[in-house]
Short mmCIF file of C-alpha atoms in Angstrom, two decimals:
data_model
loop_
_atom_site.label_atom_id
_atom_site.label_comp_id
_atom_site.label_asym_id
_atom_site.label_seq_id
_atom_site.Cartn_x
_atom_site.Cartn_y
_atom_site.Cartn_z
CA UNK A 1106 4.34 -11.50 7.40
CA UNK A 1107 3.37 -10.04 10.79
CA UNK A 1108 -0.28 -9.99 11.73
CA UNK A 1109 -1.73 -8.13 14.65
CA UNK A 1110 -5.13 -9.00 15.85
CA UNK A 1111 -6.37 -6.16 18.25
CA UNK A 1112 -9.81 -6.65 19.96
CA UNK A 1113 -11.34 -6.66 23.23
CA UNK A 1114 -13.55 -9.57 22.13
CA UNK A 1115 -11.95 -13.10 22.25
CA UNK A 1116 -14.28 -14.48 19.71
CA UNK A 1117 -13.44 -12.00 17.34
CA UNK A 1118 -9.70 -13.26 17.86
CA UNK A 1119 -10.83 -16.66 17.04
CA UNK A 1120 -13.26 -15.76 14.33
CA UNK A 1121 -10.15 -13.66 12.19
CA UNK A 1122 -7.88 -16.50 13.12
CA UNK A 1123 -10.29 -19.19 11.19
CA UNK A 1124 -10.53 -17.10 8.45
CA UNK A 1125 -6.93 -16.01 7.92
CA UNK A 1126 -6.28 -20.00 8.47
CA UNK A 1127 -8.59 -20.61 5.30
CA UNK A 1128 -6.83 -17.75 2.97
CA UNK A 1129 -3.07 -17.61 3.61
CA UNK A 1130 -0.52 -20.57 2.95
CA UNK A 1131 1.67 -19.68 6.51
CA UNK A 1132 5.48 -19.91 6.04
CA UNK A 1133 7.76 -20.10 9.19
CA UNK A 1134 7.93 -16.11 9.10
CA UNK A 1135 4.28 -15.67 9.53
CA UNK A 1136 3.16 -14.97 12.99
CA UNK A 1137 -0.14 -13.34 14.58
CA UNK A 1138 -0.13 -11.60 17.66
CA UNK A 1139 -3.27 -11.02 20.22
CA UNK A 1140 -3.88 -7.79 21.77
CA UNK A 1141 -6.83 -7.37 23.84
CA UNK A 1142 -6.32 -3.38 24.06
CA UNK A 1143 -5.46 -0.88 21.93
CA UNK A 1144 -2.69 0.13 24.58
CA UNK A 1145 -0.99 -3.46 24.32
CA UNK A 1146 -0.82 -2.55 20.30
CA UNK A 1147 0.76 0.85 20.86
CA UNK A 1148 2.61 -0.39 23.32
CA UNK A 1149 4.57 -2.82 20.61
CA UNK A 1150 5.00 -0.13 18.44
CA UNK A 1151 6.68 1.92 21.04
CA UNK A 1152 8.58 -1.06 21.45
CA UNK A 1153 9.77 -1.37 18.04
CA UNK A 1154 7.58 -4.49 17.12
CA UNK A 1155 5.91 -3.19 14.11
CA UNK A 1156 3.02 -4.95 11.99
CA UNK A 1157 2.34 -5.94 8.54
CA UNK A 1158 -1.32 -6.28 8.69
CA UNK A 1159 -3.76 -5.07 12.16
CA UNK A 1160 -6.89 -6.10 12.37
CA UNK A 1161 -8.33 -3.23 14.49
CA UNK A 1162 -11.50 -2.90 16.56
CA UNK A 1163 -12.83 0.94 17.30
CA UNK A 1164 -14.31 1.07 20.39
CA UNK A 1165 -12.21 -0.26 23.04
CA UNK A 1166 -11.60 0.98 27.17
CA UNK A 1167 -9.14 3.90 27.53
CA UNK A 1168 -7.79 4.08 24.15
CA UNK A 1169 -9.68 3.68 20.95
CA UNK A 1170 -8.89 1.78 17.53
CA UNK A 1171 -8.61 5.64 16.16
CA UNK A 1172 -6.31 6.92 18.43
CA UNK A 1173 -4.19 3.87 18.53
CA UNK A 1174 -4.01 3.79 14.69
CA UNK A 1175 -3.22 7.64 14.79
CA UNK A 1176 -0.44 7.02 16.88
CA UNK A 1177 0.92 3.84 14.94
CA UNK A 1178 0.54 6.34 11.32
CA UNK A 1179 3.14 8.95 13.33
CA UNK A 1180 5.46 6.06 13.45
CA UNK A 1181 4.89 3.34 10.64
CA UNK A 1182 3.19 4.71 7.22
CA UNK A 1183 3.13 1.11 5.41
CA UNK A 1184 1.25 -0.67 8.05
CA UNK A 1185 -2.01 -2.25 6.41
CA UNK A 1186 -5.15 -1.08 8.64
CA UNK A 1187 -8.31 -3.17 8.74
CA UNK A 1188 -11.09 -1.49 11.24
CA UNK A 1189 -13.53 -4.07 12.53
CA UNK A 1190 -16.51 -2.50 14.40
CA UNK A 1191 -20.31 -2.89 15.18
CA UNK A 1192 -20.49 1.20 14.66
CA UNK A 1193 -20.12 1.90 10.95
CA UNK A 1194 -20.21 5.90 11.12
CA UNK A 1195 -16.66 5.56 12.40
CA UNK A 1196 -15.55 4.71 8.69
CA UNK A 1197 -15.24 8.65 8.05
CA UNK A 1198 -12.60 8.81 11.37
CA UNK A 1199 -10.69 5.72 9.49
CA UNK A 1200 -10.34 8.09 6.48
CA UNK A 1201 -8.10 9.88 8.65
CA UNK A 1202 -5.65 7.14 9.49
CA UNK A 1203 -5.31 5.73 5.69
CA UNK A 1204 -7.17 2.34 6.68
CA UNK A 1205 -7.39 -0.18 3.80
CA UNK A 1206 -11.04 -0.90 4.90
CA UNK A 1207 -13.42 -0.61 7.35
CA UNK A 1208 -15.44 -3.96 8.11
CA UNK A 1209 -18.80 -4.07 10.18
CA UNK A 1210 -19.60 -6.79 12.67
CA UNK A 1211 -20.79 -9.52 12.11
CA UNK A 1212 -18.39 -10.05 9.08
CA UNK A 1213 -18.90 -12.88 7.08
CA UNK A 1214 -16.55 -15.23 5.43
CA UNK A 1215 -16.73 -13.61 2.05
CA UNK A 1216 -16.50 -10.37 3.12
CA UNK A 1217 -13.00 -11.03 4.96
CA UNK A 1218 -12.09 -12.90 2.06
CA UNK A 1219 -12.27 -9.81 -0.34
CA UNK A 1220 -10.55 -7.46 2.19
CA UNK A 1221 -7.85 -10.04 3.46
CA UNK A 1222 -7.03 -10.76 -0.73
CA UNK A 1223 -6.44 -6.71 -1.16
CA UNK A 1224 -4.38 -6.55 1.95
CA UNK A 1225 -1.94 -9.52 0.70
CA UNK A 1226 -1.77 -7.88 -2.45
CA UNK A 1227 -1.18 -4.66 -0.91
CA UNK A 1228 1.55 -6.18 1.52
CA UNK A 1229 3.20 -7.91 -1.55
CA UNK A 1230 3.34 -4.58 -3.57
CA UNK A 1231 5.00 -2.48 -0.48
CA UNK A 1232 7.60 -5.15 -0.64
CA UNK A 1233 8.31 -6.10 -3.84
CA UNK A 1234 11.60 -5.14 -5.40
CA UNK A 1235 13.68 -4.69 -8.49
CA UNK A 1236 17.12 -5.04 -8.90
CA UNK A 1237 19.34 -2.30 -10.95
CA UNK A 1238 22.18 -2.51 -12.60
CA UNK A 1239 24.58 0.12 -13.46
CA UNK A 1240 28.38 -0.71 -14.42
CA UNK A 1241 29.69 -3.32 -11.89
CA UNK A 1242 27.15 -1.95 -8.92
CA UNK A 1243 23.95 -3.56 -8.09
CA UNK A 1244 20.88 -1.59 -6.42
CA UNK A 1245 17.97 -3.41 -4.84
CA UNK A 1246 15.06 -0.69 -4.92
CA UNK A 1247 11.52 -1.11 -3.15
CA UNK A 1248 8.74 -0.52 -6.19
CA UNK A 1249 6.56 1.40 -4.20
CA UNK A 1250 9.37 3.95 -3.67
CA UNK A 1251 9.55 4.57 -6.99
CA UNK A 1252 7.80 7.90 -8.32
CA UNK A 1253 8.73 7.90 -12.17
CA UNK A 1254 11.03 6.59 -14.77
CA UNK A 1255 12.58 8.41 -17.63
CA UNK A 1256 14.21 6.63 -20.52
CA UNK A 1257 15.90 7.45 -23.62
CA UNK A 1258 17.47 4.61 -26.06
CA UNK A 1259 18.57 1.92 -23.67
CA UNK A 1260 19.29 4.36 -20.78
CA UNK A 1261 16.79 4.08 -17.87
CA UNK A 1262 16.71 6.83 -14.70
CA UNK A 1263 14.96 5.87 -11.91
CA UNK A 1264 13.59 8.52 -9.68
CA UNK A 1265 12.49 7.33 -5.91
CA UNK A 1266 11.97 8.66 -2.42
CA UNK A 1267 15.75 7.58 -1.75
CA UNK A 1268 17.37 9.03 -4.72
CA UNK A 1269 17.94 8.43 -8.23
CA UNK A 1270 19.21 5.56 -10.24
CA UNK A 1271 20.68 4.68 -13.45
CA UNK A 1272 20.34 1.37 -15.21
CA UNK A 1273 20.44 0.16 -18.80
CA UNK A 1274 17.03 -0.88 -20.44
CA UNK A 1275 14.10 0.12 -22.36
CA UNK A 1276 10.70 1.65 -21.49
CA UNK A 1277 8.41 -0.87 -22.86
CA UNK A 1278 10.76 -3.43 -20.81
CA UNK A 1279 10.38 -1.58 -17.37
CA UNK A 1280 6.66 -0.71 -18.20
CA UNK A 1281 6.10 -4.79 -18.49
CA UNK A 1282 7.90 -5.05 -14.99
CA UNK A 1283 6.17 -2.02 -13.51
CA UNK A 1284 2.40 -2.03 -14.61
CA UNK A 1285 1.15 -5.01 -12.23
CA UNK A 1286 2.34 -2.60 -9.13
CA UNK A 1287 0.15 0.38 -10.24
CA UNK A 1288 2.57 2.14 -12.84
CA UNK A 1289 1.51 3.85 -16.25
CA UNK A 1290 3.38 5.24 -19.39
CA UNK A 1291 2.39 8.61 -19.96
CA UNK A 1292 4.77 9.63 -22.45
CA UNK A 1293 7.12 7.68 -24.83
CA UNK A 1294 9.91 8.30 -22.65
CA UNK A 1295 8.05 8.46 -19.05
CA UNK A 1296 6.27 5.67 -16.70
CA UNK A 1297 4.72 7.20 -13.63
CA UNK A 1298 3.81 5.33 -10.46
CA UNK A 1299 0.24 6.40 -9.94
CA UNK A 1300 0.27 6.42 -6.25
CA UNK A 1301 2.33 9.59 -6.54
CA UNK A 1302 0.11 11.55 -8.63
CA UNK A 1303 -1.66 14.45 -7.72
CA UNK A 1304 -3.47 15.85 -11.06
CA UNK A 1305 -3.51 15.45 -14.91
CA UNK A 1306 -2.57 18.93 -16.53
CA UNK A 1307 -2.29 19.18 -20.41
CA UNK A 1308 0.97 18.52 -20.94
CA UNK A 1309 1.99 16.97 -17.59
CA UNK A 1310 1.36 14.69 -14.82
CA UNK A 1311 2.03 16.58 -11.82
CA UNK A 1312 3.15 14.39 -8.46
CA UNK A 1313 2.38 15.23 -5.07
CA UNK A 1314 5.99 16.73 -4.45
CA UNK A 1315 5.58 19.55 -7.54
CA UNK A 1316 7.47 17.12 -9.95
CA UNK A 1317 6.15 17.62 -13.61
CA UNK A 1318 6.45 14.50 -15.61
CA UNK A 1319 5.46 14.77 -19.39
CA UNK A 1320 2.37 14.11 -20.82
CA UNK A 1321 1.91 13.33 -24.43
CA UNK A 1322 -1.33 14.04 -26.50
CA UNK A 1323 -1.13 10.59 -27.66
CA UNK A 1324 -1.15 9.18 -24.24
CA UNK A 1325 -3.28 11.11 -22.10
CA UNK A 1326 -6.62 9.62 -23.20
CA UNK A 1327 -5.48 6.19 -22.02
CA UNK A 1328 -3.67 7.21 -18.78
CA UNK A 1329 -6.21 9.21 -17.79
CA UNK A 1330 -9.01 6.16 -18.10
CA UNK A 1331 -6.07 4.19 -16.21
CA UNK A 1332 -5.76 6.39 -13.69
CA UNK A 1333 -9.65 6.55 -13.30
CA UNK A 1334 -9.85 2.85 -12.80
CA UNK A 1335 -7.07 2.62 -10.44
CA UNK A 1336 -8.59 5.22 -8.38
CA UNK A 1337 -11.91 3.04 -8.85
CA UNK A 1338 -10.72 -0.04 -7.28
CA UNK A 1339 -8.96 1.91 -4.12
CA UNK A 1340 -12.55 2.87 -2.87
CA UNK A 1341 -13.68 1.38 0.04
#
């Protein structure tokens, strides 16, 4: 995991590092980079040095944290951005760049812990994979790229952003594997990734790309409640 702390205040860097060390068990691949201006952070990205989690101040010299985040989003859609600022009114700007959270200084250890644990869970979700076996081939697929899954008897079709895969299995088995990653069952033969859901119709779940996935009468109430709870948990 690669973490960047971007703030022009050294005390903030020290505080965040202290908190991170309390809540993260480091391994040899974990690194923390200090950037003391938004320009430094943008420079790293333009040189293909991406980060998994970014703690980003808003008001800095020349380039603001919001502007830096907008540049980053054009390059990297998966970076987990957490703003830390003295000015809470910037929270509305943070929505534009799909930040995970907005912490107001001074940041308490308790508040930091809640947000950082969320960030770690999201990092795990983004990087989790599933291995699909079909005939003599094996495919490693990122779970967060799976839009929905269709199953009939022991044949499973997995629809992803990167293509369509086939494997052997049953829908209940796939649901048990993927439910912790935000998937719901909408029909006897379908599982849907809630991150891709745009709306619910009477008989279908409509995804952001326009795809319609079957929604049964028996599953509708439960699916709607699960989706509502999912959206509530994603609030700031």
